[in-house]
Coordinates of C-alpha atoms in Angstrom, one line a residue:
M27 CA 37.2 -125.2 -115.4
E28 CA 34.0 -125.6 -117.3
T29 CA 31.1 -126.7 -115.2
E30 CA 29.0 -129.7 -116.2
S31 CA 25.4 -129.6 -117.0
H32 CA 22.8 -131.3 -114.9
S33 CA 19.4 -132.4 -116.1
T34 CA 16.4 -132.7 -113.7
F35 CA 13.5 -134.8 -114.8
L36 CA 10.2 -134.1 -113.1
M37 CA 7.5 -136.8 -113.0
E38 CA 4.1 -137.4 -111.3
F39 CA 2.1 -140.6 -111.0
H40 CA -1.4 -140.8 -109.7
T41 CA -2.0 -144.2 -107.9
Q42 CA -4.9 -145.8 -106.2
Q43 CA -3.6 -145.4 -102.7
E44 CA -6.1 -148.0 -101.2
K45 CA -4.3 -150.8 -103.2
F46 CA -1.1 -150.3 -101.1
S47 CA -0.9 -151.3 -97.4
S48 CA 2.5 -149.6 -96.8
P49 CA 4.8 -146.9 -98.5
D50 CA 7.4 -149.6 -99.3
E51 CA 4.9 -151.2 -101.7
L52 CA 5.3 -148.1 -103.8
I53 CA 8.9 -147.3 -103.1
S54 CA 10.3 -150.8 -103.9
P55 CA 9.0 -150.9 -107.5
I56 CA 10.3 -147.3 -108.1
K57 CA 13.7 -148.4 -106.9
E58 CA 13.6 -151.4 -109.1
V59 CA 12.8 -149.4 -112.2
L60 CA 15.5 -146.8 -111.3
E61 CA 18.1 -149.5 -111.0
K62 CA 17.2 -150.8 -114.5
Y63 CA 18.0 -147.4 -116.0
I64 CA 20.6 -145.8 -113.8
G65 CA 22.3 -148.6 -111.8
E66 CA 22.6 -149.1 -108.0
V67 CA 20.1 -147.2 -105.8
K68 CA 20.7 -146.6 -102.1
E69 CA 18.2 -144.9 -99.8
V70 CA 20.0 -142.2 -97.8
Y71 CA 17.1 -140.3 -96.2
R72 CA 13.4 -140.9 -95.2
R73 CA 10.9 -138.7 -93.4
C74 CA 7.4 -139.8 -92.6
S75 CA 4.2 -137.9 -91.6
D76 CA 0.5 -138.5 -91.6
Q77 CA 0.2 -136.9 -95.0
S78 CA 3.3 -138.0 -96.9
V79 CA 6.6 -139.9 -97.0
S80 CA 9.6 -138.3 -98.5
L81 CA 12.9 -140.0 -99.4
V82 CA 16.2 -139.3 -101.1
L83 CA 17.9 -142.0 -103.2
D84 CA 21.6 -141.9 -104.0
C85 CA 21.9 -143.4 -107.5
A86 CA 24.8 -144.5 -109.7
Q87 CA 26.0 -142.3 -112.5
K88 CA 26.2 -139.1 -110.5
S89 CA 22.4 -139.2 -109.9
I90 CA 20.1 -138.4 -107.1
A91 CA 16.3 -139.1 -107.0
T92 CA 13.8 -137.7 -104.6
V93 CA 10.4 -139.4 -104.0
Q94 CA 7.3 -138.0 -102.3
L95 CA 4.4 -140.2 -101.6
K96 CA 1.2 -138.3 -100.7
S97 CA -1.7 -139.7 -98.8
S98 CA -3.9 -138.9 -101.8
G99 CA -2.0 -141.5 -103.9
L100 CA 0.1 -138.9 -105.7
V101 CA 3.7 -139.9 -106.3
L102 CA 6.2 -137.1 -107.2
L103 CA 9.5 -138.3 -108.6
N104 CA 12.5 -136.0 -109.4
I105 CA 15.7 -137.4 -110.9
D106 CA 18.8 -135.2 -111.1
V107 CA 21.4 -136.6 -113.5
G108 CA 24.8 -135.0 -113.9
G109 CA 27.3 -134.6 -116.7
E110 CA 27.4 -136.9 -119.7
D111 CA 25.2 -139.4 -117.9
S112 CA 22.2 -137.2 -118.5
S113 CA 22.1 -138.9 -121.9
V114 CA 20.8 -142.0 -120.1
F115 CA 17.4 -140.3 -120.2
N116 CA 16.8 -139.3 -123.8
Q117 CA 13.2 -138.7 -124.8
E118 CA 12.6 -142.3 -125.9
A119 CA 14.2 -143.7 -122.7
L120 CA 12.2 -141.3 -120.5
K121 CA 8.9 -142.4 -122.1
Q122 CA 9.8 -146.0 -121.5
F123 CA 10.8 -145.3 -117.9
E124 CA 7.4 -143.6 -117.3
K125 CA 5.7 -146.6 -118.9
D126 CA 7.6 -149.1 -116.7
V127 CA 6.7 -147.2 -113.5
K128 CA 3.1 -147.0 -114.5
E129 CA 2.9 -150.7 -115.0
K130 CA 4.7 -151.5 -111.7
L131 CA 2.4 -149.2 -109.7
G132 CA -0.9 -149.6 -111.6
V133 CA -1.0 -145.9 -112.2
V134 CA -4.2 -144.1 -113.1
A135 CA -2.5 -141.1 -114.7
S136 CA 1.0 -139.8 -115.1
K137 CA 3.0 -136.9 -116.5
T138 CA 6.7 -136.3 -117.3
I139 CA 8.0 -132.8 -117.8
C140 CA 10.9 -132.2 -120.2
P141 CA 14.2 -131.9 -118.4
I142 CA 15.3 -128.7 -116.7
K143 CA 19.0 -128.1 -117.4
R144 CA 21.3 -126.4 -114.9
G145 CA 25.0 -125.9 -114.3
G146 CA 26.3 -125.9 -117.8
P147 CA 28.1 -123.0 -119.5
L148 CA 24.9 -121.7 -121.2
D149 CA 22.2 -123.2 -118.9
R150 CA 21.8 -120.1 -116.7
F151 CA 20.8 -118.1 -119.8
R152 CA 18.4 -120.8 -121.0
Y153 CA 15.3 -119.9 -119.1
L154 CA 13.1 -116.8 -118.9
T155 CA 9.5 -116.4 -118.0
S156 CA 6.3 -115.3 -119.7
S157 CA 4.4 -112.2 -118.6
D158 CA 2.4 -114.3 -116.1
E159 CA 5.6 -116.1 -114.9
R160 CA 5.4 -119.4 -116.7
L161 CA 8.8 -121.0 -117.6
L162 CA 10.1 -120.5 -121.1
E163 CA 13.1 -122.2 -122.5
Y164 CA 15.3 -120.5 -125.2
D165 CA 17.8 -122.2 -127.6
V166 CA 20.7 -120.0 -126.5
D167 CA 24.0 -121.0 -128.2
R168 CA 26.1 -118.0 -127.5
V169 CA 26.3 -115.1 -125.1
V170 CA 27.0 -112.0 -127.1
A171 CA 27.1 -109.5 -124.2
D172 CA 26.6 -109.8 -120.4
V173 CA 27.2 -106.5 -118.5
H174 CA 25.9 -104.4 -115.7
S175 CA 25.2 -100.8 -116.4
P176 CA 24.5 -98.3 -113.5
F177 CA 20.8 -99.0 -114.1
Q178 CA 20.3 -102.6 -115.0
H179 CA 21.7 -106.0 -116.0
I180 CA 22.1 -106.1 -119.8
Q181 CA 22.4 -109.3 -121.7
I182 CA 22.3 -110.0 -125.5
L183 CA 21.9 -113.7 -126.1
H184 CA 22.2 -115.3 -129.5
T185 CA 19.3 -117.8 -130.1
I186 CA 18.8 -120.2 -133.0
N187 CA 15.2 -119.3 -133.5
F188 CA 15.1 -115.5 -132.8
G189 CA 18.6 -114.2 -133.5
N190 CA 20.1 -111.9 -131.0
L191 CA 17.8 -111.3 -128.0
L192 CA 18.1 -108.3 -125.7
V193 CA 17.4 -109.2 -122.1
L194 CA 17.2 -106.5 -119.3
D195 CA 17.1 -107.6 -115.7
D196 CA 16.1 -111.2 -116.8
L197 CA 13.2 -109.9 -118.9
Q198 CA 13.2 -110.4 -122.7
N199 CA 12.9 -107.0 -124.4
L200 CA 13.3 -107.5 -128.1
A201 CA 14.9 -109.9 -130.6
E202 CA 16.0 -109.6 -134.2
S203 CA 12.9 -111.6 -135.0
D204 CA 10.4 -109.1 -133.4
L205 CA 9.6 -106.5 -136.1
V206 CA 5.9 -107.3 -135.4
Y207 CA 6.3 -105.8 -131.9
T208 CA 7.4 -102.4 -133.3
E209 CA 5.0 -102.4 -136.2
T210 CA 2.1 -103.1 -133.9
L211 CA 3.2 -100.5 -131.4
I212 CA 3.4 -97.8 -134.0
Q213 CA 0.2 -99.1 -135.8
R214 CA 2.0 -99.2 -139.1
G215 CA -0.4 -98.6 -142.0
K216 CA -3.1 -97.2 -139.6
I217 CA -1.4 -94.0 -138.4
D218 CA 0.2 -91.4 -140.6
Y219 CA 3.3 -89.9 -139.1
T220 CA 4.2 -87.7 -142.0
G221 CA 5.4 -84.3 -140.8
K222 CA 4.6 -85.1 -137.2
D223 CA 6.5 -84.5 -134.0
V224 CA 7.1 -87.6 -132.0
L225 CA 8.4 -88.3 -128.5
I226 CA 9.8 -91.7 -127.5
L227 CA 10.3 -92.7 -123.8
G228 CA 12.7 -95.6 -123.4
A229 CA 13.1 -98.0 -126.3
G230 CA 16.9 -98.1 -125.9
D231 CA 17.2 -100.9 -128.4
G232 CA 16.6 -98.3 -131.1
A233 CA 14.1 -100.4 -133.1
L234 CA 11.2 -98.0 -132.5
L235 CA 13.2 -95.0 -133.5
W236 CA 14.5 -96.8 -136.7
E237 CA 11.0 -97.8 -137.8
L238 CA 9.5 -94.3 -137.0
L239 CA 12.1 -92.6 -139.1
K240 CA 10.9 -94.6 -142.1
E241 CA 7.4 -92.9 -141.7
N242 CA 8.7 -89.4 -142.7
P243 CA 8.1 -87.6 -139.4
N244 CA 9.2 -84.0 -138.9
M245 CA 11.2 -84.8 -135.7
V246 CA 11.5 -87.8 -133.4
T247 CA 12.9 -87.0 -129.9
M248 CA 14.0 -90.1 -127.9
V249 CA 14.7 -90.1 -124.2
E250 CA 16.6 -93.1 -122.9
I251 CA 18.4 -93.2 -119.5
D252 CA 20.8 -96.1 -120.2
E253 CA 23.5 -95.2 -122.7
T254 CA 25.1 -98.7 -122.4
V255 CA 22.0 -100.4 -123.8
M256 CA 22.1 -98.1 -126.8
K257 CA 25.8 -98.8 -127.4
L258 CA 25.4 -102.6 -127.2
C259 CA 22.2 -102.6 -129.4
S260 CA 23.9 -100.4 -132.0
Q261 CA 26.6 -103.1 -132.3
H262 CA 24.6 -106.4 -131.8
L263 CA 21.0 -105.7 -132.6
R264 CA 21.7 -103.9 -135.9
S265 CA 19.1 -105.7 -138.0
A266 CA 16.5 -104.2 -135.6
C267 CA 17.9 -100.7 -135.0
G268 CA 19.7 -100.0 -138.3
T269 CA 21.7 -96.8 -138.1
A270 CA 19.3 -95.0 -135.7
L271 CA 21.6 -95.2 -132.8
D272 CA 24.8 -94.2 -134.7
S273 CA 24.3 -90.6 -133.9
T274 CA 22.4 -88.7 -131.2
T275 CA 21.2 -86.1 -133.7
G276 CA 20.1 -86.2 -137.3
P277 CA 17.8 -84.3 -139.7
H278 CA 14.7 -85.9 -138.2
H279 CA 15.8 -87.2 -134.8
R280 CA 17.6 -86.4 -131.6
I281 CA 18.5 -88.7 -128.6
I282 CA 18.5 -87.4 -125.1
V283 CA 20.4 -89.5 -122.5
G284 CA 18.5 -88.8 -119.3
D285 CA 15.6 -89.6 -117.0
C286 CA 12.2 -89.5 -118.8
L287 CA 10.3 -88.0 -115.9
A288 CA 12.7 -85.1 -115.6
E289 CA 12.7 -84.6 -119.3
L290 CA 8.9 -84.6 -119.4
D291 CA 8.8 -81.9 -116.8
K292 CA 11.4 -79.9 -118.8
L293 CA 9.4 -80.2 -122.0
K294 CA 6.2 -79.1 -120.2
N295 CA 7.9 -76.1 -118.7
E296 CA 9.1 -75.2 -122.2
N297 CA 5.6 -75.6 -123.7
V298 CA 6.8 -78.2 -126.1
Q299 CA 4.1 -80.5 -127.4
F300 CA 4.0 -83.6 -129.6
D301 CA 1.6 -85.3 -131.9
F302 CA 2.5 -88.7 -130.6
V303 CA 4.2 -89.9 -127.4
F304 CA 5.4 -93.5 -127.1
S305 CA 6.1 -95.1 -123.8
D306 CA 8.3 -98.2 -124.4
L307 CA 9.5 -98.6 -120.8
T308 CA 9.0 -101.3 -118.2
D309 CA 6.2 -103.9 -118.5
I310 CA 3.1 -103.3 -116.4
P311 CA 3.3 -105.1 -113.1
L312 CA 1.5 -108.3 -112.4
S313 CA -0.4 -107.0 -109.4
I314 CA -1.0 -103.7 -107.7
K315 CA -0.1 -104.0 -104.0
P316 CA 3.3 -105.6 -104.0
Q317 CA 4.5 -103.3 -106.7
N318 CA 3.2 -99.9 -105.9
K319 CA 6.5 -98.2 -106.9
E320 CA 6.3 -99.6 -110.4
W321 CA 2.7 -98.6 -110.8
Q322 CA 3.4 -95.1 -109.6
F323 CA 6.2 -94.8 -112.1
L324 CA 3.9 -95.8 -114.9
L325 CA 1.2 -93.5 -113.8
D326 CA 3.6 -90.6 -113.6
V327 CA 4.8 -91.4 -117.1
M328 CA 1.3 -91.4 -118.5
E329 CA 0.2 -88.2 -116.7
K330 CA 3.3 -86.3 -117.7
S331 CA 3.0 -87.6 -121.3
L332 CA -0.5 -86.3 -121.6
S333 CA 0.7 -82.9 -120.4
V334 CA 3.0 -82.6 -123.5
L335 CA 0.5 -84.2 -125.9
K336 CA -1.3 -82.0 -128.4
P337 CA -5.1 -82.0 -128.1
N338 CA -5.6 -84.4 -130.9
G339 CA -2.5 -86.4 -130.2
Q340 CA -2.1 -90.0 -129.2
F341 CA -0.1 -91.8 -126.4
L342 CA 1.0 -95.2 -127.5
T343 CA 2.3 -98.0 -125.2
H344 CA 2.6 -101.7 -124.7
G345 CA 0.8 -103.5 -121.9
S346 CA 1.7 -107.1 -121.1
G347 CA 1.0 -110.7 -122.4
V348 CA -2.7 -111.7 -122.9
S349 CA -2.4 -114.3 -120.2
S350 CA -1.8 -111.5 -117.6
V351 CA -5.5 -110.9 -117.4
Q352 CA -5.5 -109.2 -114.0
S353 CA -2.5 -107.1 -114.8
L354 CA -4.2 -105.7 -118.0
A355 CA -7.4 -105.1 -116.1
D356 CA -5.5 -103.1 -113.5
F357 CA -3.8 -101.1 -116.2
E358 CA -7.1 -100.3 -117.9
L359 CA -8.6 -99.3 -114.6
H360 CA -5.8 -96.8 -114.2
L361 CA -6.4 -95.5 -117.7
K362 CA -10.1 -94.9 -116.8
N363 CA -9.1 -92.9 -113.8
L364 CA -6.5 -90.7 -115.5
E365 CA -6.8 -86.9 -115.5
P366 CA -7.4 -85.5 -118.0
R367 CA -9.9 -88.1 -119.0
V368 CA -8.9 -90.4 -121.8
E369 CA -10.3 -92.9 -124.2
F370 CA -8.4 -95.9 -125.4
K371 CA -8.4 -99.0 -127.5
R372 CA -6.2 -102.1 -127.5
C373 CA -4.9 -104.6 -130.0
Q374 CA -2.6 -107.6 -129.7
A375 CA 0.1 -109.4 -131.8
F376 CA 2.1 -112.6 -131.3
V377 CA 5.8 -111.6 -130.6
P378 CA 8.1 -114.4 -131.5
S379 CA 10.7 -114.1 -128.8
F380 CA 8.1 -113.5 -126.1
M381 CA 6.4 -116.7 -127.2
E382 CA 3.0 -115.1 -126.5
D383 CA 0.5 -112.6 -127.7
W384 CA 1.3 -109.1 -126.5
V385 CA -1.2 -106.3 -125.9
F386 CA -0.7 -102.7 -127.1
Y387 CA -2.7 -99.5 -126.3
Q388 CA -3.6 -96.4 -128.2
V389 CA -4.7 -93.6 -125.8
W390 CA -6.1 -90.1 -126.6
K391 CA -7.6 -87.3 -124.6
M392 CA -11.4 -87.4 -124.3
A393 CA -13.1 -84.8 -126.5
Y394 CA -15.6 -82.5 -124.8
E395 CA -18.5 -80.8 -126.6

């Protein structure tokens, strides 16, 4: 049986608390406006303290409203409307509802947030977050793939704006619209890859391999641990990866299915070196202390990558969104403390499906006189 969608409307109203002698002078007008739009309203719960009054209202049309009155004069109103009745609050009606409450309460300021949708067939795929954990809503109209590999949760979602979108463990990785991500990572037009040996760590979507093969390299070696990601992307993200993932070997590429740290150790022991090493693995963590394991993994990747990099080679990677200021600062501090010592520069580009500017790094070993 298909579940019905619920819409939650979040509102806030700033009142002049001194104008009201009791909570009911605020609550009664709110009930009155709710009844105008939804129907009968019945109070089923109330809790009072010195700082706030909280209540739950059982409303007609499968709706529930919660109201919080703060001693500062702030009123928080949440309305949850289920099924087809959520159409009661279209954008126009919602604005009028807010206006009516403002007039009843003599509100100084107010704000209504667009509805959060839950419970419907596609609603659980609708929301992801930005790099600094702000809510983003996607226009998902179809689930292309939704599987668990031994390593991660893999989803490919079709969106109206971005085409097919690869999501790994609830983090957006790449969409068909995101060529700019790959072109900025490889610094297209600024770096010459002709005849060069390149190592890719991660990038299981195949887009990085596909774009690098257009740059006439000698050989591109790609190491990706999750074969399931590659198989799904070769089927459903083809406009991004082309034919790059159709074969594990070709005249100018080879794909190794394995752990990148183990492969880096093996390459170092075999004295294999590269002109360029790309790390297109996990995003850098938001902070240091709670996520030491993730930071240590990234540090290990960078140090081992430098060990297989030619003296004049470059290590290229992505960072995070520009809004993750502290995360980027932590990453750059790690770069400054790397051994051997390195220099680096950064650039940024707006990535459509990320809905934010993303930061990319070019790193090279420091030259000594």
